[in-house]
Amino acid sequence: MNTKLIAATLMLSLASTGVAYAKPSCAKGALVGGVGGHVAGKHGLLGAAAGCAIGHHMAKKQEREQQRQAQAQAANSQQAAPRK
């Protein structure tokens, strides 16, 4: 009973965070985490909540890396441009 209450509270807190977690990365992580939690001991909701948080974190990490690469390419293209 206590575990279900904790899982429900966690899910409500994630749901109330808004649009930030309503991304495909969250859904993908929640699906994987939910299945893993269910298999590991009937903790599907807790696994889904954790999977959503991890999926969101990994997506933000990948987005930052792509921005760094784009900035590096822009800097390289400016250096390669001929000066007049």
PDB file of C-alpha atoms in Angstrom:
ATOM      1  CA  MET A   1       0.000   0.000   0.000  1.00  0.00           C
ATOM      2  CA  ASN A   2       2.761   2.425   0.955  1.00  0.00           C
ATOM      3  CA  THR A   3       4.679   1.705  -2.262  1.00  0.00           C
ATOM      4  CA  LYS A   4       1.610   2.436  -4.372  1.00  0.00           C
ATOM      5  CA  LEU A   5       1.113   5.723  -2.548  1.00  0.00           C
ATOM      6  CA  ILE A   6       4.730   6.743  -3.183  1.00  0.00           C
ATOM      7  CA  ALA A   7       4.490   5.768  -6.852  1.00  0.00           C
ATOM      8  CA  ALA A   8       1.236   7.675  -7.284  1.00  0.00           C
ATOM      9  CA  THR A   9       2.732  10.745  -5.618  1.00  0.00           C
ATOM     10  CA  LEU A  10       5.780  10.582  -7.857  1.00  0.00           C
ATOM     11  CA  MET A  11       3.646  10.253 -10.981  1.00  0.00           C
ATOM     12  CA  LEU A  12       1.499  13.221  -9.956  1.00  0.00           C
ATOM     13  CA  SER A  13       4.554  15.347  -9.309  1.00  0.00           C
ATOM     14  CA  LEU A  14       5.969  14.488 -12.733  1.00  0.00           C
ATOM     15  CA  ALA A  15       2.631  15.115 -14.397  1.00  0.00           C
ATOM     16  CA  SER A  16       2.378  18.543 -12.776  1.00  0.00           C
ATOM     17  CA  THR A  17       5.746  19.697 -14.123  1.00  0.00           C
ATOM     18  CA  GLY A  18       4.141  20.615 -17.416  1.00  0.00           C
ATOM     19  CA  VAL A  19       5.307  20.401 -20.988  1.00  0.00           C
ATOM     20  CA  ALA A  20       8.947  19.633 -20.201  1.00  0.00           C
ATOM     21  CA  TYR A  21       8.205  15.969 -19.608  1.00  0.00           C
ATOM     22  CA  ALA A  22       5.572  15.660 -22.335  1.00  0.00           C
ATOM     23  CA  LYS A  23       8.128  14.789 -24.991  1.00  0.00           C
ATOM     24  CA  PRO A  24       8.781  11.603 -26.931  1.00  0.00           C
ATOM     25  CA  SER A  25      11.913  11.014 -24.862  1.00  0.00           C
ATOM     26  CA  CYS A  26       9.760  10.859 -21.737  1.00  0.00           C
ATOM     27  CA  ALA A  27       7.287   8.463 -23.320  1.00  0.00           C
ATOM     28  CA  LYS A  28      10.064   6.197 -24.560  1.00  0.00           C
ATOM     29  CA  GLY A  29      11.803   6.200 -21.178  1.00  0.00           C
ATOM     30  CA  ALA A  30       8.522   5.639 -19.349  1.00  0.00           C
ATOM     31  CA  LEU A  31       7.713   2.658 -21.535  1.00  0.00           C
ATOM     32  CA  VAL A  32      11.096   1.035 -20.970  1.00  0.00           C
ATOM     33  CA  GLY A  33      11.122   1.899 -17.263  1.00  0.00           C
ATOM     34  CA  GLY A  34       7.568   0.678 -16.784  1.00  0.00           C
ATOM     35  CA  VAL A  35       8.310  -2.688 -18.333  1.00  0.00           C
ATOM     36  CA  GLY A  36      11.553  -2.989 -16.382  1.00  0.00           C
ATOM     37  CA  GLY A  37       9.861  -2.035 -13.120  1.00  0.00           C
ATOM     38  CA  HIS A  38       7.058  -4.490 -13.715  1.00  0.00           C
ATOM     39  CA  VAL A  39       9.440  -7.341 -14.442  1.00  0.00           C
ATOM     40  CA  ALA A  40      11.705  -6.445 -11.502  1.00  0.00           C
ATOM     41  CA  GLY A  41       8.973  -6.697  -8.917  1.00  0.00           C
ATOM     42  CA  LYS A  42       5.613  -5.273  -9.918  1.00  0.00           C
ATOM     43  CA  HIS A  43       6.797  -1.656  -9.692  1.00  0.00           C
ATOM     44  CA  GLY A  44       5.672  -0.528 -13.122  1.00  0.00           C
ATOM     45  CA  LEU A  45       4.543   2.962 -12.093  1.00  0.00           C
ATOM     46  CA  LEU A  46       7.734   3.694 -10.247  1.00  0.00           C
ATOM     47  CA  GLY A  47       9.784   2.398 -13.168  1.00  0.00           C
ATOM     48  CA  ALA A  48       7.774   4.509 -15.597  1.00  0.00           C
ATOM     49  CA  ALA A  49       8.339   7.651 -13.547  1.00  0.00           C
ATOM     50  CA  ALA A  50      12.064   7.004 -13.288  1.00  0.00           C
ATOM     51  CA  GLY A  51      12.274   6.124 -16.989  1.00  0.00           C
ATOM     52  CA  CYS A  52      10.545   9.362 -17.915  1.00  0.00           C
ATOM     53  CA  ALA A  53      12.979  11.410 -15.839  1.00  0.00           C
ATOM     54  CA  ILE A  54      15.995   9.584 -17.257  1.00  0.00           C
ATOM     55  CA  GLY A  55      14.700   9.841 -20.828  1.00  0.00           C
ATOM     56  CA  HIS A  56      14.183  13.572 -20.409  1.00  0.00           C
ATOM     57  CA  HIS A  57      17.679  13.995 -18.947  1.00  0.00           C
ATOM     58  CA  MET A  58      19.303  12.051 -21.783  1.00  0.00           C
ATOM     59  CA  ALA A  59      17.396  14.047 -24.423  1.00  0.00           C
ATOM     60  CA  LYS A  60      18.541  17.341 -22.886  1.00  0.00           C
ATOM     61  CA  LYS A  61      22.120  16.048 -22.768  1.00  0.00           C
ATOM     62  CA  GLN A  62      21.975  15.104 -26.455  1.00  0.00           C
ATOM     63  CA  GLU A  63      20.444  18.480 -27.338  1.00  0.00           C
ATOM     64  CA  ARG A  64      23.290  20.341 -25.598  1.00  0.00           C
ATOM     65  CA  GLU A  65      25.870  18.235 -27.435  1.00  0.00           C
ATOM     66  CA  GLN A  66      24.242  19.035 -30.781  1.00  0.00           C
ATOM     67  CA  GLN A  67      24.299  22.741 -29.941  1.00  0.00           C
ATOM     68  CA  ARG A  68      28.007  22.555 -29.091  1.00  0.00           C
ATOM     69  CA  GLN A  69      28.734  20.831 -32.397  1.00  0.00           C
ATOM     70  CA  ALA A  70      26.744  23.447 -34.316  1.00  0.00           C
ATOM     71  CA  GLN A  71      28.666  26.244 -32.585  1.00  0.00           C
ATOM     72  CA  ALA A  72      31.969  24.556 -33.368  1.00  0.00           C
ATOM     73  CA  GLN A  73      31.004  24.195 -37.040  1.00  0.00           C
ATOM     74  CA  ALA A  74      29.979  27.852 -37.188  1.00  0.00           C
ATOM     75  CA  ALA A  75      33.283  28.910 -35.675  1.00  0.00           C
ATOM     76  CA  ASN A  76      35.223  26.728 -38.125  1.00  0.00           C
ATOM     77  CA  SER A  77      33.319  28.065 -41.129  1.00  0.00           C
ATOM     78  CA  GLN A  78      34.010  31.660 -40.064  1.00  0.00           C
ATOM     79  CA  GLN A  79      37.735  30.936 -39.799  1.00  0.00           C
ATOM     80  CA  ALA A  80      37.808  29.251 -43.199  1.00  0.00           C
ATOM     81  CA  ALA A  81      36.130  32.171 -44.968  1.00  0.00           C
ATOM     82  CA  PRO A  82      38.586  34.205 -47.094  1.00  0.00           C
ATOM     83  CA  ARG A  83      39.416  37.683 -45.827  1.00  0.00           C
ATOM     84  CA  LYS A  84      39.367  40.674 -48.112  1.00  0.00           C
TER      85      LYS A  84
END
